[in-house]
mmCIF file of C-alpha atoms in Angstrom:
data_model
loop_
_atom_site.group_PDB
_atom_site.id
_atom_site.type_symbol
_atom_site.label_atom_id
_atom_site.label_comp_id
_atom_site.label_asym_id
_atom_site.label_seq_id
_atom_site.Cartn_x
_atom_site.Cartn_y
_atom_site.Cartn_z
ATOM 1 C CA MET T 1 -4.412 -18.055 -24.084
ATOM 2 C CA ARG T 2 -5.780 -15.833 -27.142
ATOM 3 C CA GLU T 3 -7.984 -16.766 -30.063
ATOM 4 C CA SER T 4 -7.824 -14.337 -33.023
ATOM 5 C CA GLY T 5 -8.429 -14.200 -36.432
ATOM 6 C CA LYS T 6 -6.749 -10.788 -36.684
ATOM 7 C CA MET T 7 -3.668 -10.279 -38.862
ATOM 8 C CA ARG T 8 -0.554 -8.382 -37.715
ATOM 9 C CA ARG T 9 1.673 -6.534 -40.093
ATOM 10 C CA GLY T 10 4.783 -4.813 -38.672
ATOM 11 C CA PHE T 11 8.545 -4.887 -38.809
ATOM 12 C CA LEU T 12 10.911 -8.040 -38.571
ATOM 13 C CA ILE T 13 9.252 -10.027 -35.751
ATOM 14 C CA LEU T 14 11.883 -12.355 -33.856
ATOM 15 C CA LEU T 15 10.393 -15.556 -32.895
ATOM 16 C CA ALA T 16 11.286 -17.605 -29.633
ATOM 17 C CA ALA T 17 12.281 -20.246 -32.130
ATOM 18 C CA GLY T 18 14.692 -17.925 -33.835
ATOM 19 C CA PHE T 19 12.597 -17.311 -37.105
ATOM 20 C CA CYS T 20 12.405 -13.891 -38.599
ATOM 21 C CA LEU T 21 8.984 -13.042 -40.281
ATOM 22 C CA SER T 22 9.020 -10.885 -43.463
ATOM 23 C CA ALA T 23 8.176 -7.287 -42.648
ATOM 24 C CA GLY T 24 4.801 -7.055 -44.270
ATOM 25 C CA ALA T 25 3.992 -10.695 -43.167
ATOM 26 C CA MET T 26 0.495 -11.649 -42.488
ATOM 27 C CA THR T 27 0.076 -13.121 -38.916
ATOM 28 C CA PHE T 28 -2.656 -15.483 -37.227
ATOM 29 C CA GLU T 29 -2.843 -16.353 -33.704
ATOM 30 C CA THR T 30 -5.356 -18.739 -31.787
ATOM 31 C CA ASP T 31 -4.749 -20.522 -28.672
ATOM 32 C CA GLY T 32 -0.956 -20.041 -28.744
ATOM 33 C CA ALA T 33 -0.442 -21.260 -32.094
ATOM 34 C CA PHE T 34 1.053 -19.229 -34.787
ATOM 35 C CA LEU T 35 0.817 -18.800 -38.560
ATOM 36 C CA SER T 36 2.783 -16.678 -40.809
ATOM 37 C CA LEU T 37 2.062 -15.822 -44.361
ATOM 38 C CA ASP T 38 4.715 -14.661 -46.746
ATOM 39 C CA GLU T 39 4.217 -10.887 -47.704
ATOM 40 C CA HIS T 40 5.080 -11.450 -51.476
ATOM 41 C CA ASN T 41 2.642 -14.257 -52.232
ATOM 42 C CA GLY T 42 0.732 -15.492 -49.314
ATOM 43 C CA ALA T 43 2.700 -18.561 -48.895
ATOM 44 C CA VAL T 44 2.843 -20.370 -45.110
ATOM 45 C CA GLU T 45 6.127 -19.023 -44.115
ATOM 46 C CA TYR T 46 5.984 -20.431 -40.773
ATOM 47 C CA LEU T 47 3.965 -22.000 -38.564
ATOM 48 C CA ARG T 48 4.298 -23.248 -34.750
ATOM 49 C CA GLY T 49 2.121 -24.905 -31.941
ATOM 50 C CA ALA T 50 1.381 -23.263 -28.712
ATOM 51 C CA ASP T 51 4.367 -25.546 -27.432
ATOM 52 C CA GLY T 52 6.644 -23.040 -29.716
ATOM 53 C CA VAL T 53 8.067 -26.180 -31.942
ATOM 54 C CA PRO T 54 7.890 -25.131 -35.841
ATOM 55 C CA ARG T 55 5.817 -27.622 -37.941
ATOM 56 C CA THR T 56 6.578 -26.248 -41.097
ATOM 57 C CA VAL T 57 9.280 -24.707 -43.375
ATOM 58 C CA THR T 58 8.763 -21.873 -45.710
ATOM 59 C CA ALA T 59 6.937 -22.742 -49.017
ATOM 60 C CA PRO T 60 7.783 -21.233 -52.290
ATOM 61 C CA GLU T 61 4.302 -21.185 -53.533
ATOM 62 C CA ALA T 62 0.738 -20.474 -51.906
ATOM 63 C CA PHE T 63 -0.921 -22.684 -54.670
ATOM 64 C CA VAL T 64 -0.948 -24.363 -57.903
ATOM 65 C CA LEU T 65 -3.735 -25.147 -60.323
ATOM 66 C CA GLN T 66 -4.300 -26.521 -63.611
ATOM 67 C CA LEU T 67 -6.487 -25.631 -66.203
ATOM 68 C CA LEU T 68 -7.319 -27.728 -69.593
ATOM 69 C CA ASP T 69 -8.065 -26.280 -72.988
ATOM 70 C CA LYS T 70 -10.350 -27.756 -75.274
ATOM 71 C CA ALA T 71 -7.901 -30.491 -76.448
ATOM 72 C CA GLY T 72 -7.253 -31.531 -73.121
ATOM 73 C CA ASN T 73 -3.811 -29.867 -73.123
ATOM 74 C CA PRO T 74 -2.959 -28.799 -69.382
ATOM 75 C CA VAL T 75 -2.169 -25.112 -68.307
ATOM 76 C CA ARG T 76 -0.362 -24.800 -65.186
ATOM 77 C CA LEU T 77 0.035 -21.823 -62.958
ATOM 78 C CA ALA T 78 1.481 -21.155 -59.982
ATOM 79 C CA SER T 79 0.923 -18.488 -57.454
ATOM 80 C CA HIS T 80 4.232 -16.684 -58.525
ATOM 81 C CA GLU T 81 2.734 -15.775 -61.689
ATOM 82 C CA PHE T 82 -0.343 -13.727 -60.278
ATOM 83 C CA ARG T 83 -0.475 -10.144 -58.996
ATOM 84 C CA TYR T 84 -1.009 -10.626 -55.350
ATOM 85 C CA SER T 85 -2.590 -8.441 -52.784
ATOM 86 C CA ALA T 86 -4.094 -8.919 -49.158
ATOM 87 C CA GLU T 87 -6.694 -7.426 -47.152
ATOM 88 C CA GLY T 88 -8.341 -8.273 -43.936
ATOM 89 C CA ASN T 89 -7.927 -11.896 -43.722
ATOM 90 C CA GLU T 90 -8.412 -12.338 -47.664
ATOM 91 C CA LEU T 91 -5.619 -13.200 -50.091
ATOM 92 C CA SER T 92 -6.319 -12.154 -53.503
ATOM 93 C CA TYR T 93 -4.499 -13.404 -56.804
ATOM 94 C CA ALA T 94 -5.105 -11.893 -60.365
ATOM 95 C CA HIS T 95 -3.820 -13.390 -63.275
ATOM 96 C CA PRO T 96 -3.165 -11.357 -66.895
ATOM 97 C CA ASN T 97 -5.612 -13.967 -68.476
ATOM 98 C CA GLY T 98 -8.272 -12.644 -66.043
ATOM 99 C CA LEU T 99 -8.269 -15.610 -63.839
ATOM 100 C CA ARG T 100 -8.769 -14.818 -60.275
ATOM 101 C CA VAL T 101 -8.032 -16.753 -56.941
ATOM 102 C CA ARG T 102 -9.470 -15.756 -53.641
ATOM 103 C CA VAL T 103 -8.244 -17.442 -50.399
ATOM 104 C CA ARG T 104 -9.869 -16.707 -47.080
ATOM 105 C CA VAL T 105 -7.874 -17.542 -43.799
ATOM 106 C CA ARG T 106 -9.062 -17.856 -40.360
ATOM 107 C CA ALA T 107 -7.857 -18.879 -36.733
ATOM 108 C CA ALA T 108 -9.908 -21.017 -34.305
ATOM 109 C CA GLY T 109 -9.540 -23.281 -31.964
ATOM 110 C CA GLY T 110 -5.525 -23.695 -32.441
ATOM 111 C CA ALA T 111 -6.173 -24.464 -35.956
ATOM 112 C CA PHE T 112 -5.933 -22.425 -39.313
ATOM 113 C CA TYR T 113 -8.402 -22.735 -41.915
ATOM 114 C CA PHE T 114 -8.233 -21.844 -45.543
ATOM 115 C CA ARG T 115 -10.993 -21.571 -48.064
ATOM 116 C CA PRO T 116 -10.023 -20.903 -51.722
ATOM 117 C CA GLU T 117 -12.153 -19.721 -54.725
ATOM 118 C CA VAL T 118 -11.240 -19.613 -58.330
ATOM 119 C CA SER T 119 -13.136 -17.373 -60.955
ATOM 120 C CA GLY T 120 -12.548 -15.407 -64.241
ATOM 121 C CA ILE T 121 -11.858 -18.790 -65.623
ATOM 122 C CA PRO T 122 -11.038 -17.885 -69.406
ATOM 123 C CA GLU T 123 -13.218 -18.924 -72.110
ATOM 124 C CA GLY T 124 -11.738 -22.536 -73.984
ATOM 125 C CA LEU T 125 -10.388 -23.415 -70.476
ATOM 126 C CA LEU T 126 -11.702 -25.668 -67.935
ATOM 127 C CA LEU T 127 -10.472 -25.650 -64.184
ATOM 128 C CA GLU T 128 -9.166 -29.228 -63.349
ATOM 129 C CA TRP T 129 -7.735 -28.972 -60.141
ATOM 130 C CA PHE T 130 -6.497 -26.774 -57.353
ATOM 131 C CA ASP T 131 -3.298 -27.551 -55.047
ATOM 132 C CA GLY T 132 -3.224 -25.277 -51.968
ATOM 133 C CA PRO T 133 -2.244 -24.232 -49.362
ATOM 134 C CA GLN T 134 1.002 -25.522 -50.325
ATOM 135 C CA VAL T 135 2.458 -26.946 -47.040
ATOM 136 C CA LEU T 136 6.473 -27.943 -46.409
ATOM 137 C CA ALA T 137 7.336 -30.238 -43.537
ATOM 138 C CA ARG T 138 10.916 -31.035 -42.634
ATOM 139 C CA SER T 139 12.242 -34.303 -44.162
ATOM 140 C CA ASP T 140 13.514 -35.692 -40.771
ATOM 141 C CA THR T 141 9.769 -36.150 -39.729
ATOM 142 C CA ARG T 142 7.560 -39.221 -40.012
ATOM 143 C CA LEU T 143 4.488 -38.931 -42.330
ATOM 144 C CA TYR T 144 0.938 -40.847 -41.657
ATOM 145 C CA TRP T 145 -0.196 -41.580 -45.001
ATOM 146 C CA PRO T 146 -3.739 -42.893 -45.253
ATOM 147 C CA TYR T 147 -3.046 -45.002 -48.722
ATOM 148 C CA MET T 148 -4.989 -48.260 -48.371
ATOM 149 C CA ASP T 149 -4.598 -49.686 -44.705
ATOM 150 C CA GLY T 150 -2.605 -46.338 -43.797
ATOM 151 C CA ALA T 151 1.315 -46.139 -43.830
ATOM 152 C CA GLU T 152 3.783 -44.352 -41.688
ATOM 153 C CA VAL T 153 6.576 -43.168 -43.821
ATOM 154 C CA SER T 154 9.848 -42.673 -42.517
ATOM 155 C CA ASN T 155 12.099 -42.331 -45.790
ATOM 156 C CA HIS T 156 10.101 -39.572 -47.634
ATOM 157 C CA ALA T 157 12.267 -40.564 -50.882
ATOM 158 C CA ILE T 158 11.329 -43.999 -50.796
ATOM 159 C CA ARG T 159 9.127 -43.907 -53.957
ATOM 160 C CA LEU T 160 11.816 -41.573 -56.144
ATOM 161 C CA GLY T 161 12.752 -43.642 -59.317
ATOM 162 C CA THR T 162 9.819 -45.850 -59.091
ATOM 163 C CA PRO T 163 6.437 -46.260 -61.032
ATOM 164 C CA TRP T 164 4.783 -45.180 -57.700
ATOM 165 C CA GLU T 165 6.665 -41.835 -57.585
ATOM 166 C CA TYR T 166 4.773 -38.599 -57.170
ATOM 167 C CA ARG T 167 3.445 -36.691 -59.813
ATOM 168 C CA PRO T 168 0.070 -34.320 -59.950
ATOM 169 C CA LEU T 169 -2.782 -36.893 -60.660
ATOM 170 C CA GLY T 170 -4.707 -36.288 -64.166
ATOM 171 C CA ARG T 171 -4.408 -38.320 -67.220
ATOM 172 C CA THR T 172 -2.535 -41.547 -66.122
ATOM 173 C CA PRO T 173 0.456 -42.487 -68.029
ATOM 174 C CA ARG T 174 0.455 -46.194 -69.137
ATOM 175 C CA TYR T 175 2.203 -48.219 -66.788
ATOM 176 C CA ARG T 176 1.829 -45.407 -63.818
ATOM 177 C CA SER T 177 0.240 -45.595 -60.563
ATOM 178 C CA ILE T 178 -2.924 -43.645 -60.572
ATOM 179 C CA GLY T 179 -1.593 -42.417 -57.245
ATOM 180 C CA SER T 180 -3.211 -41.836 -53.650
ATOM 181 C CA LEU T 181 -6.638 -40.863 -54.921
ATOM 182 C CA TYR T 182 -9.437 -40.302 -52.225
ATOM 183 C CA PRO T 183 -12.044 -41.664 -52.314
ATOM 184 C CA GLY T 184 -10.050 -44.722 -53.498
ATOM 185 C CA TRP T 185 -6.582 -45.896 -52.426
ATOM 186 C CA ALA T 186 -6.708 -42.984 -49.809
ATOM 187 C CA GLN T 187 -8.966 -44.102 -47.142
ATOM 188 C CA MET T 188 -8.953 -40.624 -45.798
ATOM 189 C CA GLN T 189 -8.627 -37.000 -46.700
ATOM 190 C CA PHE T 190 -5.964 -35.745 -44.392
ATOM 191 C CA ILE T 191 -2.033 -36.239 -44.150
ATOM 192 C CA ALA T 192 0.496 -35.838 -41.128
ATOM 193 C CA SER T 193 3.933 -35.098 -40.371
ATOM 194 C CA TYR T 194 5.286 -35.351 -36.803
ATOM 195 C CA ALA T 195 8.287 -35.892 -34.865
ATOM 196 C CA ASN T 196 9.524 -35.999 -31.100
ATOM 197 C CA GLY T 197 5.874 -36.128 -29.954
ATOM 198 C CA VAL T 198 4.731 -33.273 -31.942
ATOM 199 C CA GLY T 199 2.982 -33.038 -34.960
ATOM 200 C CA LEU T 200 1.056 -31.128 -37.997
ATOM 201 C CA TYR T 201 -2.225 -32.490 -39.037
ATOM 202 C CA PHE T 202 -3.322 -31.307 -42.460
ATOM 203 C CA ALA T 203 -6.698 -31.914 -43.797
ATOM 204 C CA ALA T 204 -9.873 -31.097 -45.962
ATOM 205 C CA VAL T 205 -12.610 -30.447 -43.997
ATOM 206 C CA ASP T 206 -14.859 -31.533 -46.801
ATOM 207 C CA PRO T 207 -18.127 -33.483 -46.321
ATOM 208 C CA HIS T 208 -18.978 -33.688 -49.840
ATOM 209 C CA HIS T 209 -15.691 -36.265 -50.003
ATOM 210 C CA THR T 210 -14.556 -34.413 -53.261
ATOM 211 C CA PRO T 211 -12.069 -36.247 -55.132
ATOM 212 C CA LYS T 212 -8.486 -35.452 -53.932
ATOM 213 C CA ALA T 213 -4.911 -36.760 -54.455
ATOM 214 C CA VAL T 214 -3.433 -37.200 -50.824
ATOM 215 C CA GLU T 215 0.207 -36.877 -51.281
ATOM 216 C CA PHE T 216 3.710 -36.228 -50.380
ATOM 217 C CA THR T 217 6.809 -35.526 -52.336
ATOM 218 C CA PRO T 218 10.414 -34.315 -51.300
ATOM 219 C CA VAL T 219 11.300 -31.030 -52.680
ATOM 220 C CA ASP T 220 15.292 -31.729 -51.695
ATOM 221 C CA GLY T 221 16.912 -33.668 -49.045
ATOM 222 C CA LEU T 222 15.411 -31.281 -46.223
ATOM 223 C CA ARG T 223 12.230 -30.392 -47.214
ATOM 224 C CA THR T 224 9.012 -32.423 -48.190
ATOM 225 C CA ARG T 225 6.022 -31.132 -49.706
ATOM 226 C CA LEU T 226 2.184 -32.320 -48.411
ATOM 227 C CA SER T 227 -0.504 -32.065 -50.764
ATOM 228 C CA LEU T 228 -4.333 -32.263 -51.089
ATOM 229 C CA GLN T 229 -4.710 -31.742 -54.719
ATOM 230 C CA THR T 230 -8.446 -31.188 -55.124
ATOM 231 C CA PHE T 231 -10.350 -31.737 -58.434
ATOM 232 C CA CYS T 232 -12.515 -29.017 -59.159
ATOM 233 C CA GLY T 233 -15.597 -30.701 -60.891
ATOM 234 C CA ASP T 234 -18.401 -28.381 -59.075
ATOM 235 C CA LEU T 235 -18.638 -25.079 -60.542
ATOM 236 C CA THR T 236 -21.302 -22.500 -59.713
ATOM 237 C CA ASP T 237 -21.694 -19.609 -62.551
ATOM 238 C CA GLY T 238 -18.241 -20.545 -64.111
ATOM 239 C CA ALA T 239 -16.334 -20.607 -60.827
ATOM 240 C CA TRP T 240 -15.006 -22.904 -58.370
ATOM 241 C CA ARG T 241 -16.408 -21.815 -54.868
ATOM 242 C CA PRO T 242 -16.125 -24.761 -52.196
ATOM 243 C CA ASP T 243 -18.183 -24.527 -49.185
ATOM 244 C CA TRP T 244 -15.741 -26.132 -47.173
ATOM 245 C CA GLU T 245 -12.137 -25.646 -45.831
ATOM 246 C CA TYR T 246 -8.777 -26.904 -45.644
ATOM 247 C CA VAL T 247 -7.111 -26.766 -41.923
ATOM 248 C CA LEU T 248 -3.592 -26.818 -40.570
ATOM 249 C CA LYS T 249 -3.342 -27.675 -36.871
ATOM 250 C CA PRO T 250 -0.373 -28.305 -34.863
ATOM 251 C CA TYR T 251 -1.248 -31.047 -32.212
ATOM 252 C CA GLN T 252 0.923 -33.181 -29.861
ATOM 253 C CA GLY T 253 1.598 -37.045 -30.417
ATOM 254 C CA GLY T 254 2.045 -39.104 -33.538
ATOM 255 C CA TRP T 255 0.010 -40.974 -36.303
ATOM 256 C CA MET T 256 -2.455 -42.143 -33.795
ATOM 257 C CA GLU T 257 -3.509 -38.904 -32.429
ATOM 258 C CA ALA T 258 -3.898 -37.531 -35.904
ATOM 259 C CA CYS T 259 -6.249 -39.999 -37.036
ATOM 260 C CA ALA T 260 -8.193 -39.111 -33.603
ATOM 261 C CA LEU T 261 -8.673 -35.761 -34.992
ATOM 262 C CA TYR T 262 -9.619 -37.041 -38.221
ATOM 263 C CA ARG T 263 -12.331 -39.623 -36.469
ATOM 264 C CA ASP T 264 -13.688 -36.689 -34.580
ATOM 265 C CA TRP T 265 -14.565 -34.600 -37.461
ATOM 266 C CA ILE T 266 -15.705 -37.382 -39.585
ATOM 267 C CA ARG T 267 -18.203 -38.585 -36.842
ATOM 268 C CA THR T 268 -19.867 -35.148 -36.968
ATOM 269 C CA LEU T 269 -21.467 -35.896 -40.438
ATOM 270 C CA PRO T 270 -24.783 -37.528 -40.266
ATOM 271 C CA GLU T 271 -23.782 -40.718 -42.388
ATOM 272 C CA PHE T 272 -20.814 -41.440 -39.614
ATOM 273 C CA ARG T 273 -22.643 -40.129 -36.591
ATOM 274 C CA ASN T 274 -23.639 -43.328 -35.466
ATOM 275 C CA PRO T 275 -21.365 -45.867 -36.553
ATOM 276 C CA PRO T 276 -22.885 -49.324 -36.699
ATOM 277 C CA LYS T 277 -22.129 -51.665 -33.945
ATOM 278 C CA ARG T 278 -20.164 -54.685 -34.286
ATOM 279 C CA PRO T 279 -22.563 -57.614 -34.649
ATOM 280 C CA ALA T 280 -22.298 -60.534 -31.851
ATOM 281 C CA TRP T 281 -21.782 -63.202 -34.758
ATOM 282 C CA MET T 282 -18.780 -61.591 -35.797
ATOM 283 C CA ARG T 283 -17.161 -62.689 -32.245
ATOM 284 C CA GLU T 284 -18.381 -66.166 -32.548
ATOM 285 C CA SER T 285 -17.578 -66.936 -36.086
ATOM 286 C CA PRO T 286 -15.189 -69.675 -36.749
ATOM 287 C CA VAL T 287 -13.628 -68.049 -39.625
ATOM 288 C CA VAL T 288 -9.981 -67.458 -39.440
ATOM 289 C CA LEU T 289 -8.579 -64.430 -40.980
ATOM 290 C CA ILE T 290 -4.452 -64.593 -41.959
ATOM 291 C CA TYR T 291 -2.918 -61.480 -42.833
ATOM 292 C CA PRO T 292 0.476 -61.431 -44.678
ATOM 293 C CA VAL T 293 3.068 -60.070 -42.591
ATOM 294 C CA LYS T 294 6.545 -59.010 -43.740
ATOM 295 C CA GLY T 295 9.513 -60.263 -41.387
ATOM 296 C CA GLN T 296 12.420 -62.474 -41.277
ATOM 297 C CA GLY T 297 12.009 -65.672 -43.089
ATOM 298 C CA LYS T 298 11.020 -67.124 -46.484
ATOM 299 C CA ASP T 299 7.655 -67.068 -48.162
ATOM 300 C CA ASN T 300 7.521 -69.445 -51.211
ATOM 301 C CA GLU T 301 11.291 -69.857 -51.048
ATOM 302 C CA LEU T 302 11.571 -66.115 -51.710
ATOM 303 C CA GLU T 303 13.689 -64.203 -48.966
ATOM 304 C CA MET T 304 11.215 -61.230 -47.728
ATOM 305 C CA GLN T 305 12.686 -57.891 -46.301
ATOM 306 C CA THR T 306 11.903 -56.801 -42.915
ATOM 307 C CA ASN T 307 8.869 -54.525 -42.743
ATOM 308 C CA ARG T 308 9.890 -51.267 -41.758
#
């Protein structure tokens, strides 16, 4: 086993999984896990676990961000609109309007960490949100989505054509869902993709609980994008410099193991370090809690579909 945050550049590398890296790909390894970033824009090109099983498919963009002008009109920019360069473990993006994005990447403990920074925000514009790294999973996986009580999603296209269909959060159109906002409808700041006992954990290691949209959206019939769209209200000297990171971690298991990863981290925070004990009266209470569960049968004379 080897843990290293160093990158390697070279000729085409043929992985055991049969995947070819681009010639100038930036690569990272840690405890047998492997990450490749595209040579042209720094997007997540390939990620596999120590078991050799790929967890992602190639993403077309490294990030998307949105600014607002003084009238509240959005200006949305994607990584391909920036001039890209890389040095050491740092990705740099320069836009003609003076906007600069920098992403530091490191590998440790079998996981890969991304810390973005946005500076040079043009006068008259406000940075509203940042959505990166862009992560694409296969559409034949299951997702753990921490919406309300938590949901396991087997059909990634289930919301298409409904008021709950994915869209980047912002000013909410009338009669449209406000989306999976954390803190809010989303109870945790992570999402996971898994199949056949192997998974990918995508989380924000953010002790400040910055508002985020924890989301997913089908790209086509084969790929689904996982998103942690983050709102950038905390600016220092006109720049967004979060002191926390996003993490991509390949793991073994399904939704419960992903939740355990999040629980293990959240309990390192002072406010969660000593969770309150369940009081004895809760075990002795005569109160009966009834939970609605969809199943076969009728409820108020209406046929209910089986919960899947």
